């Protein structure tokens, strides 16, 4: 695939918010069509791709019109749930790391206030 084909494909992927089984199938079909266009025409431009396949916005619009609304809502909720779980996990890691650093700093201050002996004087009596 040439540069314009990659641009078209990445824009198409950008417009579809979920990437489930149906969407992967759509992407593979589009990729196959793009590869066919690249084989048939030596230097296919972005405009030629849009004339042959339609603009990414048109393809996504058709996809949303043809796809079951219940499926889309379910996938979007699942995606939102995963994002929230990841955010909670990151927040928990940051809080745990902050508490750990606080206790390490506290321990450092205790040791530095008491003063750690650097040498010992030992007397031997006979």
PDB file of C-alpha atoms in Angstrom:
ATOM      1  CA  UNK A   1       0.000   0.000   0.000  1.00  0.00           C
ATOM      2  CA  UNK A   2       1.208   3.464  -0.810  1.00  0.00           C
ATOM      3  CA  UNK A   3       1.136   6.565   1.354  1.00  0.00           C
ATOM      4  CA  UNK A   4      -2.336   7.695   0.248  1.00  0.00           C
ATOM      5  CA  UNK A   5      -3.800   4.239   0.855  1.00  0.00           C
ATOM      6  CA  UNK A   6      -2.349   4.169   4.355  1.00  0.00           C
ATOM      7  CA  UNK A   7      -3.757   7.642   5.018  1.00  0.00           C
ATOM      8  CA  UNK A   8      -7.205   6.530   3.828  1.00  0.00           C
ATOM      9  CA  UNK A   9      -7.074   3.385   5.975  1.00  0.00           C
ATOM     10  CA  UNK A  10      -5.936   5.247   9.103  1.00  0.00           C
ATOM     11  CA  UNK A  11      -8.683   7.862   8.679  1.00  0.00           C
ATOM     12  CA  UNK A  12     -11.234   5.093   8.346  1.00  0.00           C
ATOM     13  CA  UNK A  13      -9.998   3.452  11.553  1.00  0.00           C
ATOM     14  CA  UNK A  14     -10.094   6.814  13.303  1.00  0.00           C
ATOM     15  CA  UNK A  15     -13.786   7.346  12.578  1.00  0.00           C
ATOM     16  CA  UNK A  16     -14.958   3.994  13.965  1.00  0.00           C
ATOM     17  CA  UNK A  17     -14.806   4.128  17.775  1.00  0.00           C
ATOM     18  CA  UNK A  18     -15.028   0.394  18.518  1.00  0.00           C
ATOM     19  CA  UNK A  19     -13.030  -2.421  16.984  1.00  0.00           C
ATOM     20  CA  UNK A  20     -14.942  -5.653  17.468  1.00  0.00           C
ATOM     21  CA  UNK A  21     -15.316  -8.667  15.216  1.00  0.00           C
ATOM     22  CA  UNK A  22     -17.609  -6.917  12.716  1.00  0.00           C
ATOM     23  CA  UNK A  23     -15.338  -3.884  12.523  1.00  0.00           C
ATOM     24  CA  UNK A  24     -12.236  -6.016  11.979  1.00  0.00           C
ATOM     25  CA  UNK A  25     -14.058  -7.729   9.135  1.00  0.00           C
ATOM     26  CA  UNK A  26     -14.901  -4.330   7.618  1.00  0.00           C
ATOM     27  CA  UNK A  27     -11.276  -3.219   7.960  1.00  0.00           C
ATOM     28  CA  UNK A  28      -9.989  -6.385   6.294  1.00  0.00           C
ATOM     29  CA  UNK A  29     -12.409  -5.922   3.385  1.00  0.00           C
ATOM     30  CA  UNK A  30     -11.339  -2.304   2.938  1.00  0.00           C
ATOM     31  CA  UNK A  31      -7.664  -3.284   3.147  1.00  0.00           C
ATOM     32  CA  UNK A  32      -8.232  -5.961   0.512  1.00  0.00           C
ATOM     33  CA  UNK A  33      -9.932  -3.423  -1.776  1.00  0.00           C
ATOM     34  CA  UNK A  34      -7.081  -0.942  -1.235  1.00  0.00           C
ATOM     35  CA  UNK A  35      -4.506  -3.582  -2.158  1.00  0.00           C
ATOM     36  CA  UNK A  36      -6.485  -4.418  -5.299  1.00  0.00           C
ATOM     37  CA  UNK A  37      -6.527  -0.746  -6.269  1.00  0.00           C
ATOM     38  CA  UNK A  38      -2.772  -0.497  -5.712  1.00  0.00           C
ATOM     39  CA  UNK A  39      -2.188  -3.527  -7.928  1.00  0.00           C
ATOM     40  CA  UNK A  40      -4.435  -2.244 -10.733  1.00  0.00           C
ATOM     41  CA  UNK A  41      -3.194   1.350 -10.695  1.00  0.00           C
ATOM     42  CA  UNK A  42       0.465   2.143 -10.223  1.00  0.00           C
ATOM     43  CA  UNK A  43       0.211   5.426  -8.365  1.00  0.00           C
ATOM     44  CA  UNK A  44      -3.274   5.639  -6.945  1.00  0.00           C
ATOM     45  CA  UNK A  45      -4.031   8.969  -5.257  1.00  0.00           C
ATOM     46  CA  UNK A  46      -6.247   9.697  -2.282  1.00  0.00           C
ATOM     47  CA  UNK A  47      -8.869  11.261  -4.561  1.00  0.00           C
ATOM     48  CA  UNK A  48      -8.950   8.168  -6.781  1.00  0.00           C
ATOM     49  CA  UNK A  49      -9.419   5.967  -3.739  1.00  0.00           C
ATOM     50  CA  UNK A  50     -12.286   8.171  -2.571  1.00  0.00           C
ATOM     51  CA  UNK A  51     -13.890   7.939  -6.039  1.00  0.00           C
ATOM     52  CA  UNK A  52     -13.619   4.141  -6.109  1.00  0.00           C
ATOM     53  CA  UNK A  53     -14.515   3.282  -2.508  1.00  0.00           C
ATOM     54  CA  UNK A  54     -16.105   6.459  -1.201  1.00  0.00           C
ATOM     55  CA  UNK A  55     -14.743   8.817   1.419  1.00  0.00           C
ATOM     56  CA  UNK A  56     -14.012   7.404   4.886  1.00  0.00           C
ATOM     57  CA  UNK A  57     -16.901   9.488   6.218  1.00  0.00           C
ATOM     58  CA  UNK A  58     -19.295   7.898   3.727  1.00  0.00           C
ATOM     59  CA  UNK A  59     -18.140   4.392   4.581  1.00  0.00           C
ATOM     60  CA  UNK A  60     -18.477   5.019   8.317  1.00  0.00           C
ATOM     61  CA  UNK A  61     -21.882   6.623   7.817  1.00  0.00           C
ATOM     62  CA  UNK A  62     -23.057   3.581   5.874  1.00  0.00           C
ATOM     63  CA  UNK A  63     -21.600   1.308   8.530  1.00  0.00           C
ATOM     64  CA  UNK A  64     -23.504   3.075  11.307  1.00  0.00           C
ATOM     65  CA  UNK A  65     -26.735   2.995   9.297  1.00  0.00           C
ATOM     66  CA  UNK A  66     -26.406  -0.734   8.572  1.00  0.00           C
ATOM     67  CA  UNK A  67     -25.180  -1.893  11.985  1.00  0.00           C
ATOM     68  CA  UNK A  68     -27.550  -2.820  14.776  1.00  0.00           C
ATOM     69  CA  UNK A  69     -27.896   0.031  17.274  1.00  0.00           C
ATOM     70  CA  UNK A  70     -28.028  -2.365  20.211  1.00  0.00           C
ATOM     71  CA  UNK A  71     -24.686  -3.879  19.172  1.00  0.00           C
ATOM     72  CA  UNK A  72     -23.069  -0.440  18.902  1.00  0.00           C
ATOM     73  CA  UNK A  73     -24.369   0.678  22.296  1.00  0.00           C
ATOM     74  CA  UNK A  74     -23.150  -2.551  23.884  1.00  0.00           C
ATOM     75  CA  UNK A  75     -19.671  -2.177  22.360  1.00  0.00           C
ATOM     76  CA  UNK A  76     -19.418   1.511  23.320  1.00  0.00           C
ATOM     77  CA  UNK A  77     -20.418   0.760  26.918  1.00  0.00           C
ATOM     78  CA  UNK A  78     -17.879  -2.042  27.111  1.00  0.00           C
ATOM     79  CA  UNK A  79     -15.176   0.249  25.736  1.00  0.00           C
ATOM     80  CA  UNK A  80     -16.128   2.931  28.248  1.00  0.00           C
ATOM     81  CA  UNK A  81     -16.052   0.345  31.064  1.00  0.00           C
ATOM     82  CA  UNK A  82     -12.538  -0.793  30.078  1.00  0.00           C
ATOM     83  CA  UNK A  83     -11.284   2.806  29.929  1.00  0.00           C
ATOM     84  CA  UNK A  84     -12.673   3.535  33.385  1.00  0.00           C
ATOM     85  CA  UNK A  85     -11.086   0.388  34.810  1.00  0.00           C
ATOM     86  CA  UNK A  86      -7.728   1.385  33.351  1.00  0.00           C
ATOM     87  CA  UNK A  87      -8.054   4.892  34.829  1.00  0.00           C
ATOM     88  CA  UNK A  88      -8.900   3.484  38.255  1.00  0.00           C
ATOM     89  CA  UNK A  89      -5.940   1.109  38.035  1.00  0.00           C
ATOM     90  CA  UNK A  90      -3.565   3.920  37.074  1.00  0.00           C
ATOM     91  CA  UNK A  91      -4.913   6.124  39.893  1.00  0.00           C
ATOM     92  CA  UNK A  92      -4.458   3.276  42.398  1.00  0.00           C
ATOM     93  CA  UNK A  93      -0.871   2.707  41.240  1.00  0.00           C
ATOM     94  CA  UNK A  94      -0.100   6.416  41.568  1.00  0.00           C
ATOM     95  CA  UNK A  95      -1.599   6.558  45.072  1.00  0.00           C
ATOM     96  CA  UNK A  96       0.275   3.449  46.212  1.00  0.00           C
ATOM     97  CA  UNK A  97       3.530   4.783  44.785  1.00  0.00           C
ATOM     98  CA  UNK A  98       2.945   8.130  46.534  1.00  0.00           C
ATOM     99  CA  UNK A  99       2.332   6.474  49.906  1.00  0.00           C
ATOM    100  CA  UNK A 100       5.397   4.277  49.433  1.00  0.00           C
ATOM    101  CA  UNK A 101       7.550   7.307  48.616  1.00  0.00           C
ATOM    102  CA  UNK A 102       6.152   9.141  51.636  1.00  0.00           C
ATOM    103  CA  UNK A 103       7.155   6.299  53.980  1.00  0.00           C
ATOM    104  CA  UNK A 104      10.596   6.026  52.389  1.00  0.00           C
ATOM    105  CA  UNK A 105      11.120   9.760  52.846  1.00  0.00           C
ATOM    106  CA  UNK A 106       9.918   9.537  56.443  1.00  0.00           C
ATOM    107  CA  UNK A 107      12.362   6.689  57.103  1.00  0.00           C
ATOM    108  CA  UNK A 108      15.165   8.685  55.487  1.00  0.00           C
ATOM    109  CA  UNK A 109      14.445  11.663  57.752  1.00  0.00           C
ATOM    110  CA  UNK A 110      14.467   9.441  60.860  1.00  0.00           C
ATOM    111  CA  UNK A 111      17.808   7.954  59.933  1.00  0.00           C
ATOM    112  CA  UNK A 112      19.337  11.309  59.062  1.00  0.00           C
ATOM    113  CA  UNK A 113      18.147  12.919  62.341  1.00  0.00           C
ATOM    114  CA  UNK A 114      19.582  10.166  64.529  1.00  0.00           C
ATOM    115  CA  UNK A 115      22.822  10.233  62.691  1.00  0.00           C
ATOM    116  CA  UNK A 116      24.285   7.019  61.486  1.00  0.00           C
ATOM    117  CA  UNK A 117      27.686   6.386  62.986  1.00  0.00           C
ATOM    118  CA  UNK A 118      30.358   6.256  60.365  1.00  0.00           C
ATOM    119  CA  UNK A 119      33.048   4.706  62.544  1.00  0.00           C
ATOM    120  CA  UNK A 120      33.381   2.893  65.842  1.00  0.00           C
ATOM    121  CA  UNK A 121      36.046   3.302  68.522  1.00  0.00           C
ATOM    122  CA  UNK A 122      36.819   0.008  70.061  1.00  0.00           C
ATOM    123  CA  UNK A 123      39.052  -0.353  73.070  1.00  0.00           C
ATOM    124  CA  UNK A 124      40.571  -3.652  74.005  1.00  0.00           C
ATOM    125  CA  UNK A 125      41.372  -4.167  77.661  1.00  0.00           C
ATOM    126  CA  UNK A 126      43.689  -6.860  78.835  1.00  0.00           C
TER     127      UNK A 126
END
